[in-house]
MMTF fields as JSON, N, C-alpha, C and O atoms, coordinates in Angstrom:
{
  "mmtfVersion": "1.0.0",
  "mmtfProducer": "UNKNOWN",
  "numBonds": 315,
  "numAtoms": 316,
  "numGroups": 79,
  "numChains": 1,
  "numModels": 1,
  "chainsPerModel": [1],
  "groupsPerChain": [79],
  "chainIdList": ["A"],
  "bondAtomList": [4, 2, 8, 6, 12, 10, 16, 14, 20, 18, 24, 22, 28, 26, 32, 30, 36, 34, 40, 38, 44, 42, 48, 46, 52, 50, 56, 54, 60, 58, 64, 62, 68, 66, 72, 70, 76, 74, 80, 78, 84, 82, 88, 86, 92, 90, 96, 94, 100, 98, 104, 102, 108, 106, 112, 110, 116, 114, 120, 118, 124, 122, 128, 126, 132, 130, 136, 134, 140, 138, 144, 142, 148, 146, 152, 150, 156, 154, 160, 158, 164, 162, 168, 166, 172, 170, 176, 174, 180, 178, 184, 182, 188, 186, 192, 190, 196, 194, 200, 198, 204, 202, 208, 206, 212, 210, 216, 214, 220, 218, 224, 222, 228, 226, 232, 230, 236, 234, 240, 238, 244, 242, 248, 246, 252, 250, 256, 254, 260, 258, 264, 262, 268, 266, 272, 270, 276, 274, 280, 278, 284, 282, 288, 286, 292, 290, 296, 294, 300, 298, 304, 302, 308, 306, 312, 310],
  "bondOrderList": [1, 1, 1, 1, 1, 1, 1, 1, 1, 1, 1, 1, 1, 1, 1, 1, 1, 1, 1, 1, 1, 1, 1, 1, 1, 1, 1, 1, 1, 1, 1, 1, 1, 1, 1, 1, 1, 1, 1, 1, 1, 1, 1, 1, 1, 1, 1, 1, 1, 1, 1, 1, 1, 1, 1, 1, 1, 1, 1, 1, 1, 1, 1, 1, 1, 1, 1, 1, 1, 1, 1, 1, 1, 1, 1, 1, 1, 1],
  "groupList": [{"groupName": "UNK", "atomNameList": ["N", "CA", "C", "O"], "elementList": ["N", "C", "C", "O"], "formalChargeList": [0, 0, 0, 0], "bondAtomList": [1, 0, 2, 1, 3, 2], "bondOrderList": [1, 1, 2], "singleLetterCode": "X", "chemCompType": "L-PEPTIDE LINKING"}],
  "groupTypeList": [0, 0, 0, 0, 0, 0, 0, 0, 0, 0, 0, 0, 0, 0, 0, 0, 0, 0, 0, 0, 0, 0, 0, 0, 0, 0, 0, 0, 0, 0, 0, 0, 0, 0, 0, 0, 0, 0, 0, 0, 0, 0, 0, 0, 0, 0, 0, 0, 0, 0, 0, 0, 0, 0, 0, 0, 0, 0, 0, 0, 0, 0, 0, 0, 0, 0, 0, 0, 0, 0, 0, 0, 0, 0, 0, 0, 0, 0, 0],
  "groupIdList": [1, 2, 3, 4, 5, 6, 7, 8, 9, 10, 11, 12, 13, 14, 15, 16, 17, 18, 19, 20, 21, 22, 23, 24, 25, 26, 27, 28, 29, 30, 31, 32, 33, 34, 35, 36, 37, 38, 39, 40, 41, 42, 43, 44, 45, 46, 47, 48, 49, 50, 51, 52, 53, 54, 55, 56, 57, 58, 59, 60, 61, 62, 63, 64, 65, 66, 67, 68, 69, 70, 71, 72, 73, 74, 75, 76, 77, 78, 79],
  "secStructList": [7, 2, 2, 2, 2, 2, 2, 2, 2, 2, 2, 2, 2, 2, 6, 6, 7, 7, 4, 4, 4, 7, 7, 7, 7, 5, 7, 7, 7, 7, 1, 7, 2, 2, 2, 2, 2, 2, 2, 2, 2, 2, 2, 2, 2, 2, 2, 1, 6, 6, 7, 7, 1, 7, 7, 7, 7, 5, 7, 1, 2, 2, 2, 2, 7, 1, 1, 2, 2, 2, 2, 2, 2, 2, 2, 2, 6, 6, 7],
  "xCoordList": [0.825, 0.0, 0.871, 2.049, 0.348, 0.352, 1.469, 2.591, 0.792, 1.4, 2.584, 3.508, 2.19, 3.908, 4.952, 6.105, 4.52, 5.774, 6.598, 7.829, 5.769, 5.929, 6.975, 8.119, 6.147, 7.055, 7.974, 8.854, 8.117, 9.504, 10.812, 11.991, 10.407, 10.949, 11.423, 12.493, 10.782, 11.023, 11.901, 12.776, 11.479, 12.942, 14.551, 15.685, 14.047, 15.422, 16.123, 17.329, 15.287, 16.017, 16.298, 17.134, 15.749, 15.94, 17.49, 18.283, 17.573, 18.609, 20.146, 21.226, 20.006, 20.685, 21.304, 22.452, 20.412, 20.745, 20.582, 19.563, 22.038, 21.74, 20.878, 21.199, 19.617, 18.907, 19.808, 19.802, 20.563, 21.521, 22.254, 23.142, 22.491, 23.552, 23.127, 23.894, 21.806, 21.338, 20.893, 20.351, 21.38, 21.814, 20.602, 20.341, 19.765, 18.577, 17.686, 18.008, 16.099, 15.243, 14.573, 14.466, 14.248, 13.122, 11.882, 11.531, 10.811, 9.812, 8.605, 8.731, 7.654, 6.437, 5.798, 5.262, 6.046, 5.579, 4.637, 4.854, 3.1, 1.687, 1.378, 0.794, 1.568, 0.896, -0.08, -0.552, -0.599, -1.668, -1.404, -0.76, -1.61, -1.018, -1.49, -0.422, -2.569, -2.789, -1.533, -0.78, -1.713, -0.778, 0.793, 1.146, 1.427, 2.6, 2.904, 4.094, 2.396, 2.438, 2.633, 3.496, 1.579, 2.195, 3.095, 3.57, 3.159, 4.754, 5.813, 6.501, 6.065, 6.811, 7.024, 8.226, 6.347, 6.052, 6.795, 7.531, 6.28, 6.636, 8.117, 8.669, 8.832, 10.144, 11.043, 12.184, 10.145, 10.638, 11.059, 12.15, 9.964, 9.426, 10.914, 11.518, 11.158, 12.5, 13.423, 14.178, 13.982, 14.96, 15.503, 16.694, 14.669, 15.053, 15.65, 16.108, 15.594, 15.637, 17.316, 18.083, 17.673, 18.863, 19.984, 21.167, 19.541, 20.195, 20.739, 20.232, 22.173, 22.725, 23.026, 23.335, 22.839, 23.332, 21.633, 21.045, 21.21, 19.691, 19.96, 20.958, 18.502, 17.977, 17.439, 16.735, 17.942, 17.836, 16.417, 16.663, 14.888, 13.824, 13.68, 13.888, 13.363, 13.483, 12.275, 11.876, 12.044, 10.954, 11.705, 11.925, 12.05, 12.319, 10.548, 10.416, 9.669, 8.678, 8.25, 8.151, 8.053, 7.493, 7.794, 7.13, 9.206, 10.174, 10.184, 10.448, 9.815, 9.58, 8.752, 8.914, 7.469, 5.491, 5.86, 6.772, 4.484, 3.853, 3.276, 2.159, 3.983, 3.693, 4.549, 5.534, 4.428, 5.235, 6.398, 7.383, 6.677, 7.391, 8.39, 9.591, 7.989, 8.471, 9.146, 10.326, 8.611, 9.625, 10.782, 11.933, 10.282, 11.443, 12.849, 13.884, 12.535, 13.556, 14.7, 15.909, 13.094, 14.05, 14.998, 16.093, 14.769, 16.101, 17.071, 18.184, 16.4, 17.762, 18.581, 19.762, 18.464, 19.129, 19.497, 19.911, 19.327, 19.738, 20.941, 21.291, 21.648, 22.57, 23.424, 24.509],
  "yCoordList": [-1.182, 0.0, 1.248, 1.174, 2.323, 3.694, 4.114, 4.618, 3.766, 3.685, 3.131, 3.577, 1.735, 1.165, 1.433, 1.459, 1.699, 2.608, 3.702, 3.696, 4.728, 5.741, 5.264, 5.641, 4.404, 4.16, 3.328, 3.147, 2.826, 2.172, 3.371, 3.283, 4.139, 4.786, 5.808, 5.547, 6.518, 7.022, 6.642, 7.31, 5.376, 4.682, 4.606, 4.909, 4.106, 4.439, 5.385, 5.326, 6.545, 7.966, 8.505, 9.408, 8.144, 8.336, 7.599, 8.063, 6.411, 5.668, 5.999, 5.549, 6.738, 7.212, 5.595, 5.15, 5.184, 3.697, 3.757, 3.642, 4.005, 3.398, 2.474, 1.437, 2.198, 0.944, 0.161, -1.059, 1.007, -0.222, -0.768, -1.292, -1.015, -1.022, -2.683, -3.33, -2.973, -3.635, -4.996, -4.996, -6.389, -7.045, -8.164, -8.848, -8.171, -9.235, -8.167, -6.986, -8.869, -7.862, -9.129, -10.192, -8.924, -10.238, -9.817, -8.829, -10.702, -10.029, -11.077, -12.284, -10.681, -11.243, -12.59, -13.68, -12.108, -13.874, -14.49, -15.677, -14.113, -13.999, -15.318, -16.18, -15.533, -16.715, -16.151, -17.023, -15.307, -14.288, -13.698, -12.658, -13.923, -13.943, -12.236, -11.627, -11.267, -9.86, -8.982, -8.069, -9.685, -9.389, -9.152, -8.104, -10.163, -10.824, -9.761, -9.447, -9.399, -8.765, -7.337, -6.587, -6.883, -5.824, -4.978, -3.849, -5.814, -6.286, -5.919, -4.917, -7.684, -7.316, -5.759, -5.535, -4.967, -4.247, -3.112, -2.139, -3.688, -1.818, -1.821, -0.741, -3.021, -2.893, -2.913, -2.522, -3.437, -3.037, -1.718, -1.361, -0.967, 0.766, 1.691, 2.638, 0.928, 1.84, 1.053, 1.323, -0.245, -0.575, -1.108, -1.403, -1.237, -1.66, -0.679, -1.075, 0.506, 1.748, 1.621, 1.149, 2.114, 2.431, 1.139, 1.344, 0.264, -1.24, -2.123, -2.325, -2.914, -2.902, -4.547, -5.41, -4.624, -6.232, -6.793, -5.989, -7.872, -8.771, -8.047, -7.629, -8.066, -7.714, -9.226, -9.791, -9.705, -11.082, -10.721, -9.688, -11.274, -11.555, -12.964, -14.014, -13.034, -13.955, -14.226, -13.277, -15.02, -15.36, -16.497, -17.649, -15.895, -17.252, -17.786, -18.869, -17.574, -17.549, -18.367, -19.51, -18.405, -19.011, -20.551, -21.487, -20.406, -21.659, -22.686, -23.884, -21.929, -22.564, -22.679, -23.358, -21.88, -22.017, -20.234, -19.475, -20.42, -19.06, -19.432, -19.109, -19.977, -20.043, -19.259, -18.77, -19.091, -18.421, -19.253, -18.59, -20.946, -21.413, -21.227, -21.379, -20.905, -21.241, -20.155, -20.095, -19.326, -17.381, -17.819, -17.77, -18.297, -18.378, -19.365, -19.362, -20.129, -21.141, -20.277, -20.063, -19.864, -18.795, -18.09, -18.097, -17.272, -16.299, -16.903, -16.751, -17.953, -18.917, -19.292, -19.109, -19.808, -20.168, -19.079, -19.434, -17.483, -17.148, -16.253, -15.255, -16.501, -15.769, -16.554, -16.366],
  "zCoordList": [0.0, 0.0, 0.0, 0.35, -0.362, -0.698, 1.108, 1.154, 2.022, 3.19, 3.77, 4.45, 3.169, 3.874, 3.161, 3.591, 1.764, 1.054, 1.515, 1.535, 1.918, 2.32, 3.859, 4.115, 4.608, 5.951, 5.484, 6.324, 4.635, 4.302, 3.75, 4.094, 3.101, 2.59, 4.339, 4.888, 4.744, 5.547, 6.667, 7.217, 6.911, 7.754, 6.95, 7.322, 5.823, 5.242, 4.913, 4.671, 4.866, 5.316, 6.218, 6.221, 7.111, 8.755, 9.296, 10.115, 8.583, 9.056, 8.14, 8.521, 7.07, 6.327, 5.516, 5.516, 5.07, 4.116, 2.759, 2.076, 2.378, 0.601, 0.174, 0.755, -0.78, -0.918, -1.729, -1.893, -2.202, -3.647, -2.751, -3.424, -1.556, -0.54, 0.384, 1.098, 0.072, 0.926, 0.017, -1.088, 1.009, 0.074, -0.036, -1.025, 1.56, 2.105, 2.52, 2.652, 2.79, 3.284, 3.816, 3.204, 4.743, 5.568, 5.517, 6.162, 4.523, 4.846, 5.614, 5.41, 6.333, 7.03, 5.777, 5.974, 4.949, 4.255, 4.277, 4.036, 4.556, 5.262, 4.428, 5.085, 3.535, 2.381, 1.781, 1.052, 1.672, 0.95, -0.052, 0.085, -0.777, -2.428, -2.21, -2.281, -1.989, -1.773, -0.929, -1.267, 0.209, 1.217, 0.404, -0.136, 0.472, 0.319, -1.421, -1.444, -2.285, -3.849, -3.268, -3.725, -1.964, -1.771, -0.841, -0.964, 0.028, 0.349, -0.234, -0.037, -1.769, -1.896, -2.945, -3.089, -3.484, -4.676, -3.694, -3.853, -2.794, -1.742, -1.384, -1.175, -1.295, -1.041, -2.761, -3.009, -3.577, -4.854, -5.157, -5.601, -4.833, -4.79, -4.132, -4.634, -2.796, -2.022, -2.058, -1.123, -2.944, -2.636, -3.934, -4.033, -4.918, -6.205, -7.305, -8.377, -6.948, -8.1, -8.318, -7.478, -9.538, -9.82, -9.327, -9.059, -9.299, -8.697, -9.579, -10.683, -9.019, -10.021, -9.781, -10.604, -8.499, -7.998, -7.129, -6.406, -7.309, -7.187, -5.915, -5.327, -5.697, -3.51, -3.474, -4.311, -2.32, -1.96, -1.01, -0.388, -0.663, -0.428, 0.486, -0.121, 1.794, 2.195, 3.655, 4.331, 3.795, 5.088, 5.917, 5.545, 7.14, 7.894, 8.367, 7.797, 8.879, 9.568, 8.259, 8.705, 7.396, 5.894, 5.683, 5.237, 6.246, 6.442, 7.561, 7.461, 8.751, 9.824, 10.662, 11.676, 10.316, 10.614, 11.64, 11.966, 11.729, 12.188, 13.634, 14.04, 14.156, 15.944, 16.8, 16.247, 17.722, 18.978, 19.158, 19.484, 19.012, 19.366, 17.975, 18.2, 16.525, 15.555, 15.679, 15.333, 16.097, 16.393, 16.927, 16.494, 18.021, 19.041, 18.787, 19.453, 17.689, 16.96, 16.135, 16.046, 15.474, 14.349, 14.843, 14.28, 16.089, 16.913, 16.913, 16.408, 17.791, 18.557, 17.268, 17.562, 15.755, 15.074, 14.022, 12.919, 14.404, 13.508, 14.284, 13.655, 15.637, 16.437, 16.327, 16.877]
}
């Protein structure tokens, strides 16, 4: 949406981040073919422009279920 663009974009100016600079983006991964298109479109929008090397797209939560316990795996194995 029109919105999370905008807050995507805005954090990344806030944080002073090149988008060509950034190599993964983790996103929520809902399984909702609506959801998930605009998602990803919106990180297309602030992070794809003028890019010269692939933006890698990825879901741990997608990979390893959508429970409280599956969160808590994911941490533990991604430190």
């Amino acid at each position: 949406t029109a919105y999370r663009r905008q807050r995507q974009m805005c954090i990344r100016d806030r944080a002073g981040i090149d988008p060509t600079q950034v190599n993964y983006v983790e996103v929520n991964g809902s399984c909702n073919v609506d959801a998930d298109a605009q998602e990803v479109n919106s990180i297309a929008d602030v992070f794809c422009r003028n890019r010269d090397s692939p933006l890698m797209i990825g879901s741990v939560k997608t990979n390893v279920g959508n429970t409280e316990t599956a969160s808590g795996m994911a941490t533990k194995t991604s430190k």
